[in-house]
PDB file of C-alpha atoms and ligand atoms in Angstrom:
ATOM      1  CA  MET A   1     117.705  50.411 105.415  1.00 38.00           C
ATOM      2  CA  HIS A   2     114.918  51.938 107.471  1.00 45.00           C
ATOM      3  CA  SER A   3     112.173  49.420 108.091  1.00 43.00           C
ATOM      4  CA  SER A   4     109.371  51.513 106.551  1.00 43.00           C
ATOM      5  CA  THR A   5     111.468  52.079 103.418  1.00 40.00           C
ATOM      6  CA  LEU A   6     112.038  48.364 103.262  1.00 39.00           C
ATOM      7  CA  PHE A   7     108.301  47.789 103.589  1.00 39.00           C
ATOM      8  CA  ILE A   8     107.517  50.177 100.715  1.00 40.00           C
ATOM      9  CA  THR A   9     110.227  48.621  98.569  1.00 38.00           C
ATOM     10  CA  LEU A  10     108.920  45.148  99.245  1.00 37.00           C
ATOM     11  CA  THR A  11     105.264  45.925  98.725  1.00 35.00           C
ATOM     12  CA  THR A  12     106.045  47.809  95.517  1.00 37.00           C
ATOM     13  CA  ALA A  13     108.161  44.943  94.244  1.00 39.00           C
ATOM     14  CA  LEU A  14     105.414  42.481  95.034  1.00 38.00           C
ATOM     15  CA  GLY A  15     102.726  44.602  93.402  1.00 35.00           C
ATOM     16  CA  LEU A  16     100.849  44.943  96.670  1.00 37.00           C
ATOM     17  CA  VAL A  17     100.329  48.707  96.574  1.00 38.00           C
ATOM     18  CA  SER A  18      96.714  49.366  95.719  1.00 36.00           C
ATOM     19  CA  ALA A  19      95.718  51.821  93.013  1.00 38.00           C
ATOM     20  CA  ALA A  20      95.243  55.489  93.890  1.00 38.00           C
ATOM     21  CA  PRO A  21      91.785  56.329  95.229  1.00 37.00           C
ATOM     22  CA  THR A  22      89.315  56.854  92.436  1.00 36.00           C
ATOM     23  CA  ASP A  23      86.986  59.194  94.314  1.00 35.00           C
ATOM     24  CA  LYS A  24      86.958  62.356  92.209  1.00 33.00           C
ATOM     25  CA  THR A  25      84.282  64.221  94.112  1.00 37.00           C
ATOM     26  CA  TYR A  26      86.741  66.593  95.722  1.00 37.00           C
ATOM     27  CA  ASN A  27      89.971  67.626  94.079  1.00 38.00           C
ATOM     28  CA  PRO A  28      91.225  70.750  95.814  1.00 42.00           C
ATOM     29  CA  THR A  29      93.465  71.756  92.946  1.00 43.00           C
ATOM     30  CA  LYS A  30      90.713  71.856  90.351  1.00 44.00           C
ATOM     31  CA  THR A  31      87.245  72.009  91.808  1.00 49.00           C
ATOM     32  CA  SER A  32      85.424  74.803  93.525  1.00 54.00           C
ATOM     33  CA  ALA A  33      83.476  73.926  96.587  1.00 54.00           C
ATOM     34  CA  ALA A  34      80.165  75.624  96.024  1.00 53.00           C
ATOM     35  CA  SER A  35      78.253  73.244  98.272  1.00 69.00           C
ATOM     36  CA  ARG A  36      80.196  74.189 101.394  1.00 85.00           C
ATOM     37  CA  THR A  37      79.555  77.090 103.752  1.00 93.00           C
ATOM     38  CA  THR A  38      80.627  80.226 101.929  1.00 94.00           C
ATOM     39  CA  HIS A  39      81.575  83.551 103.501  1.00 96.00           C
ATOM     40  CA  THR A  40      81.414  86.456 101.074  1.00 96.00           C
ATOM     41  CA  VAL A  41      83.843  89.389 101.150  1.00 97.00           C
ATOM     42  CA  ILE A  42      83.460  92.414  98.851  1.00 97.00           C
ATOM     43  CA  ALA A  43      86.688  94.091  97.751  1.00 98.00           C
ATOM     44  CA  GLY A  44      86.293  97.817  97.107  1.00 97.00           C
ATOM     45  CA  ARG A  45      82.692  97.958  98.296  1.00 96.00           C
ATOM     46  CA  GLY A  46      81.050 101.283  97.572  1.00 93.00           C
ATOM     47  CA  GLY A  47      84.154 102.601  95.821  1.00 94.00           C
ATOM     48  CA  ARG A  48      86.100 102.577  99.085  1.00 97.00           C
ATOM     49  CA  LEU A  49      89.544 101.075  99.704  1.00 98.00           C
ATOM     50  CA  ILE A  50      88.225  98.349 101.988  1.00 98.00           C
ATOM     51  CA  PHE A  51      87.337  94.689 102.177  1.00 98.00           C
ATOM     52  CA  ASP A  52      83.831  94.312 103.560  1.00 98.00           C
ATOM     53  CA  PRO A  53      83.814  92.531 105.917  1.00 98.00           C
ATOM     54  CA  ASP A  54      87.512  92.693 106.754  1.00 98.00           C
ATOM     55  CA  ASN A  55      87.356  90.575 109.894  1.00 98.00           C
ATOM     56  CA  VAL A  56      85.936  87.174 108.997  1.00 98.00           C
ATOM     57  CA  VAL A  57      85.285  84.212 111.265  1.00 98.00           C
ATOM     58  CA  ALA A  58      85.156  81.050 109.175  1.00 97.00           C
ATOM     59  CA  GLU A  59      85.185  77.443 110.298  1.00 96.00           C
ATOM     60  CA  VAL A  60      87.732  74.966 109.013  1.00 97.00           C
ATOM     61  CA  GLY A  61      86.548  73.524 105.707  1.00 96.00           C
ATOM     62  CA  SER A  62      84.478  76.546 104.746  1.00 97.00           C
ATOM     63  CA  ILE A  63      85.057  78.806 101.763  1.00 96.00           C
ATOM     64  CA  VAL A  64      85.804  82.522 101.719  1.00 98.00           C
ATOM     65  CA  GLU A  65      84.646  83.994  98.421  1.00 97.00           C
ATOM     66  CA  PHE A  66      85.983  87.374  97.300  1.00 98.00           C
ATOM     67  CA  HIS A  67      83.836  89.539  95.024  1.00 97.00           C
ATOM     68  CA  PHE A  68      85.287  92.644  93.389  1.00 97.00           C
ATOM     69  CA  ASN A  69      83.823  96.094  92.892  1.00 96.00           C
ATOM     70  CA  PRO A  70      85.452  98.863  90.777  1.00 96.00           C
ATOM     71  CA  LEU A  71      88.080  99.736  89.967  1.00 95.00           C
ATOM     72  CA  ASN A  72      90.856  97.146  89.967  1.00 97.00           C
ATOM     73  CA  HIS A  73      91.430  95.159  93.130  1.00 98.00           C
ATOM     74  CA  SER A  74      93.019  91.854  94.084  1.00 98.00           C
ATOM     75  CA  VAL A  75      93.603  89.731  97.161  1.00 98.00           C
ATOM     76  CA  VAL A  76      96.886  88.228  98.345  1.00 98.00           C
ATOM     77  CA  GLU A  77      97.752  86.328 101.521  1.00 98.00           C
ATOM     78  CA  SER A  78     100.296  88.013 103.787  1.00 98.00           C
ATOM     79  CA  SER A  79     101.628  87.476 107.283  1.00 98.00           C
ATOM     80  CA  PHE A  80     100.687  89.563 110.311  1.00 98.00           C
ATOM     81  CA  ASP A  81     104.139  91.149 110.628  1.00 97.00           C
ATOM     82  CA  THR A  82     104.831  91.884 106.984  1.00 98.00           C
ATOM     83  CA  PRO A  83     101.736  93.505 105.512  1.00 98.00           C
ATOM     84  CA  CYS A  84     101.448  94.212 101.784  1.00 98.00           C
ATOM     85  CA  GLN A  85     103.771  91.325 100.853  1.00 98.00           C
ATOM     86  CA  PRO A  86     103.007  87.663 100.168  1.00 98.00           C
ATOM     87  CA  LYS A  87     103.606  85.467 103.185  1.00 98.00           C
ATOM     88  CA  ASP A  88     105.571  82.951 101.146  1.00 98.00           C
ATOM     89  CA  ALA A  89     105.800  81.347  97.715  1.00 97.00           C
ATOM     90  CA  ASP A  90     102.562  79.438  98.345  1.00 97.00           C
ATOM     91  CA  SER A  91     100.494  82.457  99.408  1.00 98.00           C
ATOM     92  CA  PHE A  92      97.230  82.741  97.527  1.00 98.00           C
ATOM     93  CA  PHE A  93      96.821  85.431  94.879  1.00 98.00           C
ATOM     94  CA  SER A  94      93.619  86.162  92.982  1.00 98.00           C
ATOM     95  CA  GLY A  95      95.117  88.192  90.154  1.00 98.00           C
ATOM     96  CA  PHE A  96      93.641  91.642  89.461  1.00 98.00           C
ATOM     97  CA  PHE A  97      89.962  92.250  88.726  1.00 98.00           C
ATOM     98  CA  PRO A  98      89.428  95.327  86.568  1.00 97.00           C
ATOM     99  CA  VAL A  99      85.737  96.230  86.957  1.00 96.00           C
ATOM    100  CA  ARG A 100      84.005  99.292  85.507  1.00 95.00           C
ATOM    101  CA  GLU A 101      80.730  99.036  87.374  1.00 93.00           C
ATOM    102  CA  GLY A 102      78.787  96.593  89.501  1.00 92.00           C
ATOM    103  CA  GLN A 103      80.845  93.583  90.452  1.00 91.00           C
ATOM    104  CA  SER A 104      83.253  91.240  88.733  1.00 94.00           C
ATOM    105  CA  ASP A 105      82.006  88.386  86.539  1.00 95.00           C
ATOM    106  CA  GLU A 106      84.409  86.148  88.399  1.00 97.00           C
ATOM    107  CA  VAL A 107      85.163  85.560  92.067  1.00 97.00           C
ATOM    108  CA  PHE A 108      88.127  84.139  93.924  1.00 98.00           C
ATOM    109  CA  GLN A 109      87.523  81.410  96.479  1.00 97.00           C
ATOM    110  CA  ILE A 110      89.879  80.088  99.097  1.00 98.00           C
ATOM    111  CA  GLU A 111      89.421  77.197 101.468  1.00 97.00           C
ATOM    112  CA  VAL A 112      89.973  77.671 105.211  1.00 98.00           C
ATOM    113  CA  LYS A 113      92.274  74.747 105.922  1.00 97.00           C
ATOM    114  CA  ASP A 114      92.986  75.248 109.620  1.00 97.00           C
ATOM    115  CA  THR A 115      92.273  77.579 112.528  1.00 96.00           C
ATOM    116  CA  ARG A 116      95.305  79.823 112.104  1.00 97.00           C
ATOM    117  CA  PRO A 117      94.696  83.483 111.227  1.00 98.00           C
ATOM    118  CA  ILE A 118      94.861  84.208 107.499  1.00 98.00           C
ATOM    119  CA  TRP A 119      95.932  87.796 106.709  1.00 98.00           C
ATOM    120  CA  PHE A 120      95.250  89.335 103.326  1.00 98.00           C
ATOM    121  CA  TYR A 121      95.578  92.571 101.367  1.00 98.00           C
ATOM    122  CA  CYS A 122      94.932  94.146  97.986  1.00 98.00           C
ATOM    123  CA  ALA A 123      98.115  94.497  95.948  1.00 98.00           C
ATOM    124  CA  GLN A 124      96.939  97.443  93.852  1.00 97.00           C
ATOM    125  CA  ASN A 125      99.659  99.948  94.579  1.00 94.00           C
ATOM    126  CA  ASN A 126      98.437 102.894  92.576  1.00 88.00           C
ATOM    127  CA  ASN A 127      96.721 104.744  95.481  1.00 91.00           C
ATOM    128  CA  ALA A 128      98.483 102.343  97.865  1.00 97.00           C
ATOM    129  CA  HIS A 129      95.448 100.186  98.577  1.00 98.00           C
ATOM    130  CA  CYS A 130      97.130  98.037 101.243  1.00 98.00           C
ATOM    131  CA  GLN A 131      98.443 101.048 103.141  1.00 98.00           C
ATOM    132  CA  SER A 132      95.087 102.810 102.803  1.00 97.00           C
ATOM    133  CA  GLY A 133      93.033 100.137 104.504  1.00 97.00           C
ATOM    134  CA  MET A 134      92.657  97.207 102.097  1.00 98.00           C
ATOM    135  CA  THR A 135      93.777  94.547 104.530  1.00 98.00           C
ATOM    136  CA  GLY A 136      91.807  91.925 106.368  1.00 98.00           C
ATOM    137  CA  VAL A 137      91.931  88.739 108.377  1.00 98.00           C
ATOM    138  CA  ILE A 138      90.167  85.421 108.617  1.00 98.00           C
ATOM    139  CA  ASN A 139      90.070  83.949 112.124  1.00 98.00           C
ATOM    140  CA  GLN A 140      91.933  86.608 114.049  1.00 97.00           C
ATOM    141  CA  ASN A 141      93.068  85.365 117.468  1.00 96.00           C
ATOM    142  CA  PHE A 142      90.771  87.510 119.609  1.00 95.00           C
ATOM    143  CA  ASP A 143      92.682  86.574 122.768  1.00 95.00           C
ATOM    144  CA  ARG A 144      95.859  88.225 121.514  1.00 95.00           C
ATOM    145  CA  GLN A 145      95.118  91.885 120.907  1.00 94.00           C
ATOM    146  CA  GLU A 146      98.738  92.537 119.915  1.00 96.00           C
ATOM    147  CA  PHE A 147      97.847  90.526 116.791  1.00 97.00           C
ATOM    148  CA  SER A 148      94.572  92.325 116.090  1.00 98.00           C
ATOM    149  CA  LEU A 149      93.415  93.556 112.717  1.00 98.00           C
ATOM    150  CA  ARG A 150      93.740  97.094 114.062  1.00 97.00           C
ATOM    151  CA  ALA A 151      97.422  96.455 114.886  1.00 98.00           C
ATOM    152  CA  HIS A 152      97.932  94.932 111.440  1.00 98.00           C
ATOM    153  CA  LYS A 153      96.401  97.978 109.733  1.00 98.00           C
ATOM    154  CA  GLU A 154      98.729 100.241 111.710  1.00 98.00           C
ATOM    155  CA  LEU A 155     101.707  98.234 110.440  1.00 98.00           C
ATOM    156  CA  ALA A 156     100.340  98.321 106.889  1.00 98.00           C
ATOM    157  CA  ALA A 157      99.922 102.092 106.946  1.00 98.00           C
ATOM    158  CA  GLU A 158     103.678 102.439 107.467  1.00 97.00           C
ATOM    159  CA  VAL A 159     104.762 100.188 104.597  1.00 97.00           C
ATOM    160  CA  GLU A 160     106.722 102.018 101.916  1.00 95.00           C
ATOM    161  CA  GLY A 161     107.258 100.927  98.358  1.00 92.00           C
ATOM    162  CA  PRO A 162     105.290  98.644  96.064  1.00 94.00           C
ATOM    163  CA  SER A 163     103.030  95.860  97.284  1.00 96.00           C
ATOM    164  CA  GLY A 164     103.956  92.280  96.442  1.00 96.00           C
ATOM    165  CA  VAL A 165     102.176  89.998  94.004  1.00 96.00           C
ATOM    166  CA  GLN A 166     102.778  86.415  92.981  1.00 97.00           C
ATOM    167  CA  GLY A 167     103.830  85.237  89.546  1.00 96.00           C
ATOM    168  CA  GLY A 168     100.293  84.111  88.813  1.00 97.00           C
ATOM    169  CA  ILE A 169      96.908  83.249  90.245  1.00 98.00           C
ATOM    170  CA  GLN A 170      97.302  80.507  92.830  1.00 98.00           C
ATOM    171  CA  GLY A 171      96.103  79.050  96.088  1.00 98.00           C
ATOM    172  CA  GLY A 172      92.389  79.267  95.333  1.00 98.00           C
ATOM    173  CA  TRP A 173      89.782  79.080  92.605  1.00 97.00           C
ATOM    174  CA  ARG A 174      89.079  81.935  90.209  1.00 98.00           C
ATOM    175  CA  ILE A 175      85.711  80.963  88.808  1.00 97.00           C
ATOM    176  CA  PRO A 176      82.574  82.521  87.277  1.00 96.00           C
ATOM    177  CA  ASN A 177      80.563  84.313  89.941  1.00 94.00           C
ATOM    178  CA  PRO A 178      78.248  81.625  91.376  1.00 89.00           C
ATOM    179  CA  ASN A 179      76.393  84.085  93.591  1.00 82.00           C
ATOM    180  CA  PRO A 180      75.955  87.497  91.946  1.00 81.00           C
ATOM    181  CA  LEU A 181      73.946  88.853  94.863  1.00 78.00           C
ATOM    182  CA  GLY A 182      76.261  87.491  97.551  1.00 71.00           C
ATOM    183  CA  GLY A 183      76.978  90.105 100.181  1.00 67.00           C
ATOM    184  CA  PHE A 184      74.930  92.831  98.455  1.00 70.00           C
TER     185      PHE A 184
HETATM  186  C1  NAG B   1      94.864  96.436  87.035  1.00 60.69           C
HETATM  187  O1  NAG B   1      95.934  96.608  87.921  1.00 60.69           O
HETATM  188  C2  NAG B   1      97.096  95.872  87.570  1.00 60.69           C
HETATM  189  C3  NAG B   1      98.126  96.060  88.690  1.00 60.69           C
HETATM  190  O2  NAG B   1      98.382  97.397  88.923  1.00 60.69           O
HETATM  191  C4  NAG B   1      97.609  96.347  86.246  1.00 60.69           C
HETATM  192  O3  NAG B   1      98.728  95.582  85.873  1.00 60.69           O
HETATM  193  C5  NAG B   1      96.518  96.186  85.196  1.00 60.69           C
HETATM  194  O4  NAG B   1      96.945  96.720  83.981  1.00 60.69           O
HETATM  195  C6  NAG B   1      95.254  96.899  85.660  1.00 60.69           C
HETATM  196  N1  NAG B   1      94.195  96.622  84.683  1.00 60.69           N
HETATM  197  C7  NAG B   1      93.450  97.601  84.149  1.00 60.69           C
HETATM  198  C8  NAG B   1      92.489  97.181  83.109  1.00 60.69           C
HETATM  199  O5  NAG B   1      93.560  98.759  84.506  1.00 60.69           O
HETATM  200 CU1   CU B   2      92.419  97.377  95.956  1.00 60.69          CU
END
């Protein structure tokens, strides 16, 4: 038996494992993080097929908060090389936000967990939003121009077929709009 396994077995048997931490102030699966630095992005600003801004620099631990203008946008995490498709089964997905005018009553927040670039797109495929310019990046590597947002948009423009969505909203917090004037 591996020594660390033996240790866990022994401590468990002896009742030496302490209770789980009781600090409930931050539970990333349930709680939004309104008190942290928040970067606002507007999907569909001015009726255009864009995220504004679409090139975000956000420190680790900060929040990127997506607001939605008409008509019916979303945001999904992709990879650089495969635009308009989720990066993997864990990729965040906001769900769709049908909005007639003004901005959505709800927003979608994600947490920036590390310094790696985070690519994203709108999955609305009627009018091919991803192909038409609704892509963006958080923390692009500005030293590697082959992985620029411009290069990503060129790849996206060539994608054929439907854009990918996830089975449900995941990887962030869809919450009532805490900042109705954010970014406007
Ligand atoms: C918004 O778009 C999604 C995806 O295309 C669609 O399933 C949904 O019905 C749309 N909602 C409205 C109200 O148009
Ligand atoms: Cu869209």
